[in-house]
Coordinates of C-alpha atoms in Angstrom, one line a residue:
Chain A
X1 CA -43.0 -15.9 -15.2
X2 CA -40.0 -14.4 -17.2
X3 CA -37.3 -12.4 -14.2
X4 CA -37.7 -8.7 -14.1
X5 CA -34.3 -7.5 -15.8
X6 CA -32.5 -5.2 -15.1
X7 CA -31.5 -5.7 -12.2
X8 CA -32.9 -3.2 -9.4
X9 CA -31.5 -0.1 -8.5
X10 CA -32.3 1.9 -5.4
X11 CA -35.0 4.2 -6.6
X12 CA -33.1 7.6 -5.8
X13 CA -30.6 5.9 -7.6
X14 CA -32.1 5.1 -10.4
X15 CA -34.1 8.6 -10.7
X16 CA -30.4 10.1 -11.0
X17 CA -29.4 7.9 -13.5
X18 CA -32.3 8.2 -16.0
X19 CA -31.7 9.8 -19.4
X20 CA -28.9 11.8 -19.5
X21 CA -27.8 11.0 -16.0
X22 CA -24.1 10.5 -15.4
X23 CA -23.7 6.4 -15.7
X24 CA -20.0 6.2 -16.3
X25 CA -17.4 9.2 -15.0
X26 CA -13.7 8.8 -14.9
X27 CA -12.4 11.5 -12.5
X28 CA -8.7 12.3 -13.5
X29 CA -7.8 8.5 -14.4
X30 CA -3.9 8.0 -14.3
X31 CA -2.5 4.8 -14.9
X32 CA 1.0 3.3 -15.9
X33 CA 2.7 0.0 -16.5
X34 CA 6.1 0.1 -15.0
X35 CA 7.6 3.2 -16.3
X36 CA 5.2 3.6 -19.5
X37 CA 2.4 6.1 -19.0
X38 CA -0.7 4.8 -20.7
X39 CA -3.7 7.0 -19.3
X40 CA -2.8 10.3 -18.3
X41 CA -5.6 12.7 -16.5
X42 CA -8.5 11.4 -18.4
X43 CA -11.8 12.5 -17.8
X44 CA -15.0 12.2 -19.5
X45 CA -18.8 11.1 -18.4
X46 CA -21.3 8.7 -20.2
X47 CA -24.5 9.8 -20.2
X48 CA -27.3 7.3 -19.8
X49 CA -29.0 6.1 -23.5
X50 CA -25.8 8.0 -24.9
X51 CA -22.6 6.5 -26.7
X52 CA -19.1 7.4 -26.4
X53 CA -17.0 6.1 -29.0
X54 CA -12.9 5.9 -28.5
X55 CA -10.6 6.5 -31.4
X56 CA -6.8 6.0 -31.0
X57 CA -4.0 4.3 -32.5
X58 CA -3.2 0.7 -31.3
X59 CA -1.5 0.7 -27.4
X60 CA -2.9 4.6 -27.2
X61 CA -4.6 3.3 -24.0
X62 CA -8.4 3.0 -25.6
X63 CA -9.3 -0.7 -24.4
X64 CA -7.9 0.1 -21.3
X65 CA -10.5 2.1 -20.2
X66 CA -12.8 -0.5 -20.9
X67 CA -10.8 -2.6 -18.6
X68 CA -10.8 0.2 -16.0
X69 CA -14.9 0.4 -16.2
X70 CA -15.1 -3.3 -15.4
X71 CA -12.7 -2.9 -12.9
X72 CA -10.4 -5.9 -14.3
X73 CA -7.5 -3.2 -13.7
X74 CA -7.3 -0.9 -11.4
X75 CA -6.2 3.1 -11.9
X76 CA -3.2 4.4 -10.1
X77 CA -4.9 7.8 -10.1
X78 CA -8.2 9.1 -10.2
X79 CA -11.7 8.4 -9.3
X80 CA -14.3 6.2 -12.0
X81 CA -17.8 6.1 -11.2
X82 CA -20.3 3.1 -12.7
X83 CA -23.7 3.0 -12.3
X84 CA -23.5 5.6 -9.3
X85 CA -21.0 3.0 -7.4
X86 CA -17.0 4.0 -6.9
X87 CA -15.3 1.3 -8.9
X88 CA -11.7 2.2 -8.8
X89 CA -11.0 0.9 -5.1
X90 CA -13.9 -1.4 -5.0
X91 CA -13.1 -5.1 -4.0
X92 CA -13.1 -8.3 -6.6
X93 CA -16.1 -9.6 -4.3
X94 CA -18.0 -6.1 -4.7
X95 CA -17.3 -5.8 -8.5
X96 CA -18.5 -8.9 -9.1
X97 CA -22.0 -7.1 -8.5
X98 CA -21.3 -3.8 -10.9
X99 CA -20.7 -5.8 -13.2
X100 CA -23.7 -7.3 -13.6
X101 CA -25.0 -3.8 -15.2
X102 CA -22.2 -4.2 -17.4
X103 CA -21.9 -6.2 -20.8
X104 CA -18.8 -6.6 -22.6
X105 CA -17.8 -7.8 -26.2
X106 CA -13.7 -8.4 -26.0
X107 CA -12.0 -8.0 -29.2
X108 CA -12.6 -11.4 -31.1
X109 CA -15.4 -12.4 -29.4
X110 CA -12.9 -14.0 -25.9
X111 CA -15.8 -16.5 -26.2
X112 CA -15.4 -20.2 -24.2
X113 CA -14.8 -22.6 -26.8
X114 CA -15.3 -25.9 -24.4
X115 CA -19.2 -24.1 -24.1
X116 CA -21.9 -24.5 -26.8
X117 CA -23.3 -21.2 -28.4
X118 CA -26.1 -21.3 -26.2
X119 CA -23.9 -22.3 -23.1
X120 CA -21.8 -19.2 -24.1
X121 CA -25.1 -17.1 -24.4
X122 CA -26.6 -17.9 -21.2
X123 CA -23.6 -18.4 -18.8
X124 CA -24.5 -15.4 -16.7
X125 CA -27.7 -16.2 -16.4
X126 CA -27.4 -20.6 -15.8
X127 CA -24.0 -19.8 -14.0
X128 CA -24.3 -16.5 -12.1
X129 CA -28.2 -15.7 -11.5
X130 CA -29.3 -18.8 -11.5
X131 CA -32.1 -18.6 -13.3
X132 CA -34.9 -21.8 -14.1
X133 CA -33.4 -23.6 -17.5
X134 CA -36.8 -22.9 -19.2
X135 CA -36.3 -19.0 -18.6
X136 CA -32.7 -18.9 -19.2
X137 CA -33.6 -20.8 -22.4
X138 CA -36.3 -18.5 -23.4
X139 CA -34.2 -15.6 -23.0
X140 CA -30.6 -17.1 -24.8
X141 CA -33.2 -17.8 -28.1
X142 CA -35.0 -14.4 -27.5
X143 CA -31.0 -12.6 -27.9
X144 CA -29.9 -15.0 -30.6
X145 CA -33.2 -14.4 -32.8
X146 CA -32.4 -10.7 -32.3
X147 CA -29.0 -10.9 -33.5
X148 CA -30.3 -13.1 -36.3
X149 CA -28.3 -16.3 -35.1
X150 CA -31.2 -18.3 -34.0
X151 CA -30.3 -21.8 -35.7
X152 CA -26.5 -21.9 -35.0
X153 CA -27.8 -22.3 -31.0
X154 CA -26.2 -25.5 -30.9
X155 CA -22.9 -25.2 -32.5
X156 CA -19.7 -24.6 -30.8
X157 CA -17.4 -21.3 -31.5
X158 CA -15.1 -22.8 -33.6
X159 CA -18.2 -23.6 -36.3
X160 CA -18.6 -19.8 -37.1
X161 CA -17.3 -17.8 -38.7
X162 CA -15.6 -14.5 -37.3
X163 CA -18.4 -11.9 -38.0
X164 CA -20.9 -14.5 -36.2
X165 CA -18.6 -15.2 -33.2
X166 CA -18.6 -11.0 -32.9
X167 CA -22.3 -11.3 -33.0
X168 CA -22.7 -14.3 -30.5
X169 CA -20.3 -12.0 -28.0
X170 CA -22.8 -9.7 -28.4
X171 CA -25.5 -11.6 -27.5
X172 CA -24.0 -12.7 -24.5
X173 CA -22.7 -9.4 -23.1
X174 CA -26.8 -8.5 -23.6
X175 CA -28.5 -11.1 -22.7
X176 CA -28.5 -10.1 -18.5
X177 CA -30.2 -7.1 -20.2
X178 CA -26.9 -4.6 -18.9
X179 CA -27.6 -1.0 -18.8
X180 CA -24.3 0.0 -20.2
X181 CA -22.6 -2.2 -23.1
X182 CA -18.8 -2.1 -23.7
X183 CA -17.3 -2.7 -27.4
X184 CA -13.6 -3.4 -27.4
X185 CA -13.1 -3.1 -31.4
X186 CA -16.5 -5.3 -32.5
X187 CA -15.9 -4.8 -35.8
X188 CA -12.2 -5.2 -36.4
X189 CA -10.7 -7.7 -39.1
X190 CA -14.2 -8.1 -40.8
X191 CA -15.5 -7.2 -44.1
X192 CA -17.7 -4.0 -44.8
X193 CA -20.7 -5.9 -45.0
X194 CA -20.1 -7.9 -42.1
X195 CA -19.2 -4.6 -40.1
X196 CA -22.5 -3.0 -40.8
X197 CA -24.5 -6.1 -39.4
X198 CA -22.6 -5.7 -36.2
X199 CA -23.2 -1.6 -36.2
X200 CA -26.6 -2.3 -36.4
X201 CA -26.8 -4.7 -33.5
X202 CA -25.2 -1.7 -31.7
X203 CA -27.4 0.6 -33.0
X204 CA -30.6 -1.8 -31.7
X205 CA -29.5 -2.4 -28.3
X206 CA -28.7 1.7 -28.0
X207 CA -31.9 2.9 -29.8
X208 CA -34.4 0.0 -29.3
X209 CA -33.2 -1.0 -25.6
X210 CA -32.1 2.4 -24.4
X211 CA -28.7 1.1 -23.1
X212 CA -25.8 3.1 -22.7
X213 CA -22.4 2.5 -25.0
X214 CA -18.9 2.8 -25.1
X215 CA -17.6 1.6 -28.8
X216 CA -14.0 1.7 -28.7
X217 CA -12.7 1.2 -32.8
X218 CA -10.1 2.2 -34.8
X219 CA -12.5 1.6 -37.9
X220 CA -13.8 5.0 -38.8
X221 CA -16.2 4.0 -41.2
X222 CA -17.9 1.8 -38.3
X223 CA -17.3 5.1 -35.7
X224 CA -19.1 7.3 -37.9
X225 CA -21.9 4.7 -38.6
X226 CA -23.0 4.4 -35.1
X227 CA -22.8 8.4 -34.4
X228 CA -24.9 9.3 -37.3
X229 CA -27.6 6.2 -37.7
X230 CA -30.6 5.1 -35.4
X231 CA -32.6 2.3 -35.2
X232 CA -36.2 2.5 -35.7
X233 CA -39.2 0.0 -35.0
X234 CA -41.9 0.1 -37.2
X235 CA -44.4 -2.4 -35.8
X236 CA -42.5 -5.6 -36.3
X237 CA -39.8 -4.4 -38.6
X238 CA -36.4 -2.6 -37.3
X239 CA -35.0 0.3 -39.7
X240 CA -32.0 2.2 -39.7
X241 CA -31.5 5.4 -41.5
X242 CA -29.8 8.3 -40.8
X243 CA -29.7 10.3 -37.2
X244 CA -31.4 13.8 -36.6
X245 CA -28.5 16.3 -35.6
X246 CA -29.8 16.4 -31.8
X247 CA -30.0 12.5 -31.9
X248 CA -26.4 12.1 -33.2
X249 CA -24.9 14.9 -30.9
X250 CA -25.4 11.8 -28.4
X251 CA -22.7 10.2 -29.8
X252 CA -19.7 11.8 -28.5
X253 CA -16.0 10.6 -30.3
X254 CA -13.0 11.1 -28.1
X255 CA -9.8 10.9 -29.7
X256 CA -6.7 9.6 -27.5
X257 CA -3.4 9.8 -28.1
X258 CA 0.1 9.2 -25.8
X259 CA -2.5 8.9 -22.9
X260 CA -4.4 11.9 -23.0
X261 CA -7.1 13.2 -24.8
X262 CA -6.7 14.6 -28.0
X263 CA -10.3 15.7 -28.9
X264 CA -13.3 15.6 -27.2
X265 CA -16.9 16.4 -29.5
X266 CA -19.3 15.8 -31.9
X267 CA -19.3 13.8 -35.2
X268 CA -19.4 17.5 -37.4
X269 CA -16.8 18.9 -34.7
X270 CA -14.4 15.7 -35.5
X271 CA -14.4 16.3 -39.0
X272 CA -14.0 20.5 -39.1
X273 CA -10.7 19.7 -36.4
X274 CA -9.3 17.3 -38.6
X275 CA -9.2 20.1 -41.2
X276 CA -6.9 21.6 -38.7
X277 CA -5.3 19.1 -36.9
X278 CA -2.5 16.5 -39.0
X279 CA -2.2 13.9 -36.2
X280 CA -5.9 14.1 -36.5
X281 CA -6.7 14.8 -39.6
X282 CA -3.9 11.7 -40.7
X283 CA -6.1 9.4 -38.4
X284 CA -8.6 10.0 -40.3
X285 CA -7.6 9.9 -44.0
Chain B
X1 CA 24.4 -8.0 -10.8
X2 CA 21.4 -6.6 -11.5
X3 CA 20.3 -9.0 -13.7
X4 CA 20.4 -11.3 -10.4
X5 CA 18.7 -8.4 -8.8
X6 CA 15.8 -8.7 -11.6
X7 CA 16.0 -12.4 -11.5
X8 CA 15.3 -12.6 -7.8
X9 CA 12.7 -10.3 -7.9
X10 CA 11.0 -11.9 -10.8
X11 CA 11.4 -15.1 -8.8
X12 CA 9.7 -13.2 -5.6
X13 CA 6.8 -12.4 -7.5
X14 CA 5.7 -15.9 -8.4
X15 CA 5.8 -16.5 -5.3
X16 CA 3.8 -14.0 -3.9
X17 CA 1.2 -14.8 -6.4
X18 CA 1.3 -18.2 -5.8
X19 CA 0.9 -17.8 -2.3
X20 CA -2.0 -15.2 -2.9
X21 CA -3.6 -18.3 -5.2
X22 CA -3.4 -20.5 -2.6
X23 CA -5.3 -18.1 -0.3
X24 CA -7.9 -17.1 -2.6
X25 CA -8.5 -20.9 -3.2
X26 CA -8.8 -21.5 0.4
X27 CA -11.2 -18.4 0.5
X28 CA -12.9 -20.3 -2.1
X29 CA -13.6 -23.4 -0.9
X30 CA -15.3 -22.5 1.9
X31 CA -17.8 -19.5 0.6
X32 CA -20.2 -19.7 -1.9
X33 CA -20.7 -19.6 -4.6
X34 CA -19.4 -23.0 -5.4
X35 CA -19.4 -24.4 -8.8
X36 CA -20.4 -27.9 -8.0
X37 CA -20.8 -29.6 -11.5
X38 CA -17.2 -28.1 -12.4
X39 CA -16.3 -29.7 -9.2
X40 CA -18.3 -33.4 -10.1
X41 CA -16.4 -32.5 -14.0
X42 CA -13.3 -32.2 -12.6
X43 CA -13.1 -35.2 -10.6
X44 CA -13.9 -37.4 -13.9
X45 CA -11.4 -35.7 -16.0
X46 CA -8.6 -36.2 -13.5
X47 CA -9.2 -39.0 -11.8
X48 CA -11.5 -41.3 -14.3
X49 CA -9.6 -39.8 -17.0
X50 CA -6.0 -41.0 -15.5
X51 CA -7.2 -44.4 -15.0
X52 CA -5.6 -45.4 -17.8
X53 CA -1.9 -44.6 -17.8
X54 CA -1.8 -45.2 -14.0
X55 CA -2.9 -48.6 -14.2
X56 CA -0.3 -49.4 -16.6
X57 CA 2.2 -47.6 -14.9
X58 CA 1.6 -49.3 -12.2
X59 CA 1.4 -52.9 -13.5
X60 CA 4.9 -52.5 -15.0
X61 CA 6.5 -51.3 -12.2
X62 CA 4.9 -54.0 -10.4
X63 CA 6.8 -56.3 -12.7
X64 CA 9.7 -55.0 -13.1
X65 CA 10.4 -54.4 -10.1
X66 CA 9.8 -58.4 -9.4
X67 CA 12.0 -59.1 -12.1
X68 CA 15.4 -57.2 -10.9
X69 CA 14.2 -58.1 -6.9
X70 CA 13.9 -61.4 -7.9
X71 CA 17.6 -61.7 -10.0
X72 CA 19.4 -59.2 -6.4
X73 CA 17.6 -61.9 -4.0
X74 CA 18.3 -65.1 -5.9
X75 CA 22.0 -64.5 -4.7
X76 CA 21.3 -65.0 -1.3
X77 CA 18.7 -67.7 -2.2
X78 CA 15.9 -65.9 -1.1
X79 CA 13.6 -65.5 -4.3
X80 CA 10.7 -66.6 -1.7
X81 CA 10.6 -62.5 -0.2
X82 CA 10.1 -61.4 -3.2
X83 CA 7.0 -59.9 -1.8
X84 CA 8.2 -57.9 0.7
X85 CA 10.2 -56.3 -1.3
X86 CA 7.7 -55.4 -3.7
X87 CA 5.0 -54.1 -1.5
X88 CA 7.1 -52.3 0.6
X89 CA 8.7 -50.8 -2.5
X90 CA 5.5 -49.6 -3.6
X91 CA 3.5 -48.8 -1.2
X92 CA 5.4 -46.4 0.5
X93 CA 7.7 -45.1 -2.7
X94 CA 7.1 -45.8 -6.3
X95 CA 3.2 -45.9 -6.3
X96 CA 2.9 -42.2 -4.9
X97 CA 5.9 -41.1 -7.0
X98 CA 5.2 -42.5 -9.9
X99 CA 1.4 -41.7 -9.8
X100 CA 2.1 -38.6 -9.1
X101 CA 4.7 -38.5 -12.0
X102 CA 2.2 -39.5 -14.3
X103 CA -0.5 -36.9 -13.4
X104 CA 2.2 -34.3 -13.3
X105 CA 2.4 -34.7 -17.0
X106 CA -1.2 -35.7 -18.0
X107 CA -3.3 -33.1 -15.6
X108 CA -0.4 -30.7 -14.7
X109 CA 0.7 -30.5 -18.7
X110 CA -3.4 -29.8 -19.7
X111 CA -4.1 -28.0 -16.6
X112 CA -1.9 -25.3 -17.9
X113 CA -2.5 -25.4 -21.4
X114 CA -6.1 -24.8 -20.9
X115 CA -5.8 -22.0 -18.3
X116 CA -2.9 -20.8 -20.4
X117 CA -5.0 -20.4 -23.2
X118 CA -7.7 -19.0 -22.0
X119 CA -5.6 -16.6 -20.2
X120 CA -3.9 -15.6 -23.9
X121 CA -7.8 -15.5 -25.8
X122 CA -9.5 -13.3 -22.6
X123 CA -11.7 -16.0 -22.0
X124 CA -10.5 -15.1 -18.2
X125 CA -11.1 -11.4 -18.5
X126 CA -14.6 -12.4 -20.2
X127 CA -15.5 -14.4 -16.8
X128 CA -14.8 -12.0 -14.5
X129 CA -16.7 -9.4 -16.8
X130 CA -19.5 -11.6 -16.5
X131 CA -19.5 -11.8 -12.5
X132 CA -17.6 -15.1 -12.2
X133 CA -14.4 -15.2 -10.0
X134 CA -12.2 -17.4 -12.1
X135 CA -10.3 -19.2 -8.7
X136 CA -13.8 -20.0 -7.7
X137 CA -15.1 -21.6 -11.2
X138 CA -11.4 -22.7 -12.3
X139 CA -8.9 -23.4 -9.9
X140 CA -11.0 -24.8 -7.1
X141 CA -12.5 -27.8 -9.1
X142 CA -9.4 -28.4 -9.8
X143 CA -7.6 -28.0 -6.7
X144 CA -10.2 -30.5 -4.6
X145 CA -10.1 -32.8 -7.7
X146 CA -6.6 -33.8 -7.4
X147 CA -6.4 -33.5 -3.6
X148 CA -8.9 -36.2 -3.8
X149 CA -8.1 -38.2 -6.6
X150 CA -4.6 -38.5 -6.8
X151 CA -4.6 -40.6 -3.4
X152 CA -7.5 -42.5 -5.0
X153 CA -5.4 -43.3 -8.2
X154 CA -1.7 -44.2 -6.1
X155 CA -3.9 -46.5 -4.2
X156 CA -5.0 -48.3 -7.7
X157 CA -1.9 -48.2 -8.3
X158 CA 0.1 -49.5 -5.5
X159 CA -2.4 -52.5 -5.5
X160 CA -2.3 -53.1 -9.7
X161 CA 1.6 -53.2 -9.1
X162 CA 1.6 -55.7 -6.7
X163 CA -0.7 -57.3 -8.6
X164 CA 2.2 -57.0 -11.4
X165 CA 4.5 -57.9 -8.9
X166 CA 2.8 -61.3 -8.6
X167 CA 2.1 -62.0 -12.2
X168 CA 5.9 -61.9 -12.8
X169 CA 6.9 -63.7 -9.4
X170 CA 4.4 -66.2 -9.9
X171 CA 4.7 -66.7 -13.9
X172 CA 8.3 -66.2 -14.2
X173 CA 10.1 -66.5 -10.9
X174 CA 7.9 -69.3 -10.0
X175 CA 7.3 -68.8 -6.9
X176 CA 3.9 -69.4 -5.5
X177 CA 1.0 -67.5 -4.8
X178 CA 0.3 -67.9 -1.6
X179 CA 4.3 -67.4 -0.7
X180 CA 4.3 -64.2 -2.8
X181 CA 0.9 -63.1 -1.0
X182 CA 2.3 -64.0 2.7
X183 CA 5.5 -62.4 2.0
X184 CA 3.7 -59.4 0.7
X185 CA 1.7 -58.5 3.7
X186 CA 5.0 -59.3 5.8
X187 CA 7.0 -56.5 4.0
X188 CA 4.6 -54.1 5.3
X189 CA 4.0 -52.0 8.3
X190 CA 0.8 -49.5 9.5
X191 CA 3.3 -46.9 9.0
X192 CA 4.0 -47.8 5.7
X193 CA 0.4 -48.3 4.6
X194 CA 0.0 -44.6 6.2
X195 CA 2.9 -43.3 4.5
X196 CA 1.7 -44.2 1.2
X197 CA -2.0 -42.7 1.7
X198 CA -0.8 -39.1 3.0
X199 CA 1.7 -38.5 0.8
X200 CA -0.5 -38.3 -2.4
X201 CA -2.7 -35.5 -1.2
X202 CA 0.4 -33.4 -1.1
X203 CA 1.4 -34.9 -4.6
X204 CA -1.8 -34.2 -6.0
X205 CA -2.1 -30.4 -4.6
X206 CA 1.4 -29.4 -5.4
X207 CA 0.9 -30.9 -9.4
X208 CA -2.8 -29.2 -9.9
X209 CA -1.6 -26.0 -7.7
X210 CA 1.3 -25.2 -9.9
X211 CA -0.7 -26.2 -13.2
X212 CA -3.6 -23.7 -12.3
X213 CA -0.9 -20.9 -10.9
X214 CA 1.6 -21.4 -14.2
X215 CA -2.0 -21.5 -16.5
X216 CA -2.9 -18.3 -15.1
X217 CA 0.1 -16.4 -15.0
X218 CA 0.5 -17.2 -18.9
X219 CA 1.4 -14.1 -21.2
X220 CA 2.8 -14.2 -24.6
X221 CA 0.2 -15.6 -27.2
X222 CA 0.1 -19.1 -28.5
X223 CA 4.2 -18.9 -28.0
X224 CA 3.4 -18.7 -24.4
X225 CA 1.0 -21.7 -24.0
X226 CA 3.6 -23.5 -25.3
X227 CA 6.0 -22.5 -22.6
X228 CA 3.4 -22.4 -19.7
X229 CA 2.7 -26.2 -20.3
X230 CA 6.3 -26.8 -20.4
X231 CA 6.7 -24.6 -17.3
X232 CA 4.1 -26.7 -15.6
X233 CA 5.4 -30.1 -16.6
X234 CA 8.9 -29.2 -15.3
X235 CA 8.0 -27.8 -12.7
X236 CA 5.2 -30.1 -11.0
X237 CA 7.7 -33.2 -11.6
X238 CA 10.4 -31.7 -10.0
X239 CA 8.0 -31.0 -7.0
X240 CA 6.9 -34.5 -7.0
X241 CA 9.7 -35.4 -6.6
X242 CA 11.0 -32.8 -3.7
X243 CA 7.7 -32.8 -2.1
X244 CA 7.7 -36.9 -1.8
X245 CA 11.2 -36.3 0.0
X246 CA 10.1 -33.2 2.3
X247 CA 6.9 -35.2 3.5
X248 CA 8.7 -38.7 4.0
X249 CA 11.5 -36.8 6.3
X250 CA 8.2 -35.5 8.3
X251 CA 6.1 -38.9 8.4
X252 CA 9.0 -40.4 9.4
X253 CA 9.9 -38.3 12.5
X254 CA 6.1 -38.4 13.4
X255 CA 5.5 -41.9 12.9
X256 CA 8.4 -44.1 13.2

């Protein structure tokens, strides 16, 4: 019998965190290297099912906050909440369990190159929850047939090409079934084409699996994609096509810049400040 | 001045984390989980995998070191202790030295370079993101595997050598056998034999402990593999080398 996945979260817990419950909150967050102030006072909340999408220029601080969520760095300032559980003191032993709600897909993919695609896939779950080989199995060609990658199970990294290493990092930050999936630039340094296929693996996971997402880009194109499509399933066949207002008010774009928050709204809010805004408005021409 | 300052503290530092390393290692070893077919892994690719060069290390030094024994002793006409020479030589110097030489630069040099670039790709950052403690799945394999088979190796090779020793002294200095044999077990003392089977352990921690610390600690890009493996190879030679005389000084006020 296949695992239950998710993993289990105290009911009362998991009542508060339904749709639209808080699932990530950064409180304040400061951090600095040495004397350079990376995040200053920066707060926002995730809502569950919802997407938060970071824009920025490069070192503005956006992947970061990714790193602060998993807890791989710690703020010097400020409270961040995962999952209902305080992250930003928590011990490496302790994390080591948040971060099993948590998938991740590192900017180019950060995948293991002395593992096989399907090692790579399945690490958490042969490695880290132990699962039987025959479920673990089951489950690594279950993500890779959803990402379309099915026959390349037994190649290495280094046999594919960019686009397809983005979309075997994707598989593997899903395939523990995560509630809340973390993007660190997925679709950087690829074609158009290529990009699209990796927005609409987002857009599954989000729309199809109800998990929560943070997309952090500098790709506009690719930011304004996943804000204003949705997946569909129409008995076996997925479609995108283009978001209802209330769906894509979900999708919230937050705009740092030297550490702070520049803008904080909607896909149609974005657009009218940019009208007013150079800094903003230069981002985005 | 204060670039001594900055030196000193950047010097600190490693310190610190390599002392935290250590710690977390120790931590590691004795809670779960425990990555036992990294562990079984390791162990081939340090100590099956240096098989090679320490057997021919080994057997050179064997024979070389009859060669240039055998030329000092013929002086004093006494070509027949050969043997002792060789064994005691070995045993207690050159086959834990030079073993541990040899690992320095084939497991400390890769040791790093792997970590190193893992380190520069995230592949580090992506284990921990997915629940693994990388000092549990990385460094402790490691650690245990050259603990253990760095002693295992310096024995093969303290025994190829004099097995070196004798091809030489036997084919060249025609001596025979059973002389070179008798003269080998004469040359050496329970101390010795000792001497030569502790020392190694340290050899083999201090060349995989600075490989795994110098691995992780790499910054920098492909540019700083490069110098991380360099780092490592200079670094766990010269503590070979310092180590071997630290721990002699000790066995020797314990034991003789």
């Amino acid at each position: 019998m296949a695992r239950s996945l998710p993993i289990a979260r105290p009911p009362l817990l998991d009542e508060a965190l339904g749709p639209g419950g808080p699932i990530v909150v950064f409180d304040q967050v400061h951090l600095s290297f040495d004397d350079k102030v990376i995040l200053r006072d920066v707060s926002f909340t995730l809502r569950t099912g919802h997407t938060k999408i970071f824009l920025g220029a490069s070192g503005a601080g956006k992947s970061t906050i990714l790193r602060l969520i998993l807890g791989l760095l710690k703020p010097d300032a400020g409270q961040i909440f995962v999952n209902g559980e305080q992250v930003d003191n928590m011990s490496e032993d302790d994390l080591m369990g948040v971060r099993h709600d948590l998938g991740m897909v590192f900017q180019e993919g950060a995948l293991f190159d002395s593992l096989s695609v399907r090692e790579n896939v399945g690490y958490k779950l042969f490695e880290e929850l132990n699962w039987k080989p025959a479920e673990a199995n089951q489950r690594v060609e279950e993500v890779l047939g959803f990402i379309g990658l099915a026959e390349f199970i037994d190649r290495r990294p280094s046999e594919l090409s960019g686009g397809q290493r983005r979309r075997v990092a994707i598989a593997r930050a899903m395939a523990a079934k995560p509630r809340i999936l973390l993007y660190d630039e997925p679709t950087t340094g690829l074609d158009p084409i290529t990009s699209i296929t990796v927005d609409d693996e987002i857009l599954k996971l989000r729309d199809l699996e109800g998990v929560s997402s943070i997309l952090v880009t500098h790709q506009l194109r690719d930011a304004f994609y996943v804000a204003e499509h949705t997946a569909n399933r129409n008995g076996g066949e997925v479609t995108f096509e283009r978001a209802s207002p209330e769906k894509s008010d979900e999708a919230e774009f937050i705009m740092l810049r030297d550490g702070g928050i520049a803008f904080e709204g909607n896909a149609g809010e974005l657009r009218a400040v940019a009208a007013r805004d150079p800094y903003i408005q230069a981002f985005l021409s | 001045m204060p670039r001594a300052v900055e030196w000193i503290k950047a010097a600190l530092l490693e310190v610190q984390e390599y002392v935290r390393m250590l710690a977390k290692t120790g931590r590691g070893v004795v809670t779960r989980p425990f990555y036992y077919r990294d562990v079984v892994f390791q162990f081939d690719a340090i100590g099956v995998g240096s098989l090679t060069v320490v057997l021919l290390t080994g057997t050179f030094t064997g024979m070389v070191l009859a060669l240039q024994s055998g030329i000092t002793l013929d002086q004093f006409g006494a070509r027949s202790m050969v043997g002792r020479l060789v064994s005691a030589s070995i045993v207690k110097e050159l086959g834990p030295v030079l073993t541990g030489l040899m690992v320095a630069g084939r497991v400390g040099s890769g040791i790093a370079a792997e970590l190193g670039s893992m380190m520069v790709t995230d592949q580090i950052a992506a284990l921990r993101a997915l629940g693994t403690d990388p000092i549990r799945k990385l460094v402790v394999p490691r650690i245990l595997a050259g603990l253990i088979m760095v002693p295992v190796l310096t024995i093969i090779s303290s025994a190829v050598g004099m097995v070196g020793g004798w091809i030489v002294t036997f084919g060249v200095l025609r001596v025979a056998s059973s002389v070179y044999w008798n003269s080998v077990v004469q040359g050496l003392y329970i101390q010795d034999v000792w001497m030569g089977l502790i020392k190694p352990f340290f050899l083999g921690f201090a060349i995989v402990s600075i490989g795994c610390h110098v691995g992780l600690r790499t910054k920098g890009g492909t540019q700083g593999v490069g110098r991380a493996t360099t780092n490592a190879v200079v670094a766990s030679s010269v503590a070979v080398i310092a180590v071997d005389y630290f721990v002699t000084q000790l066995l020797i006020t314990l034991m003789y």
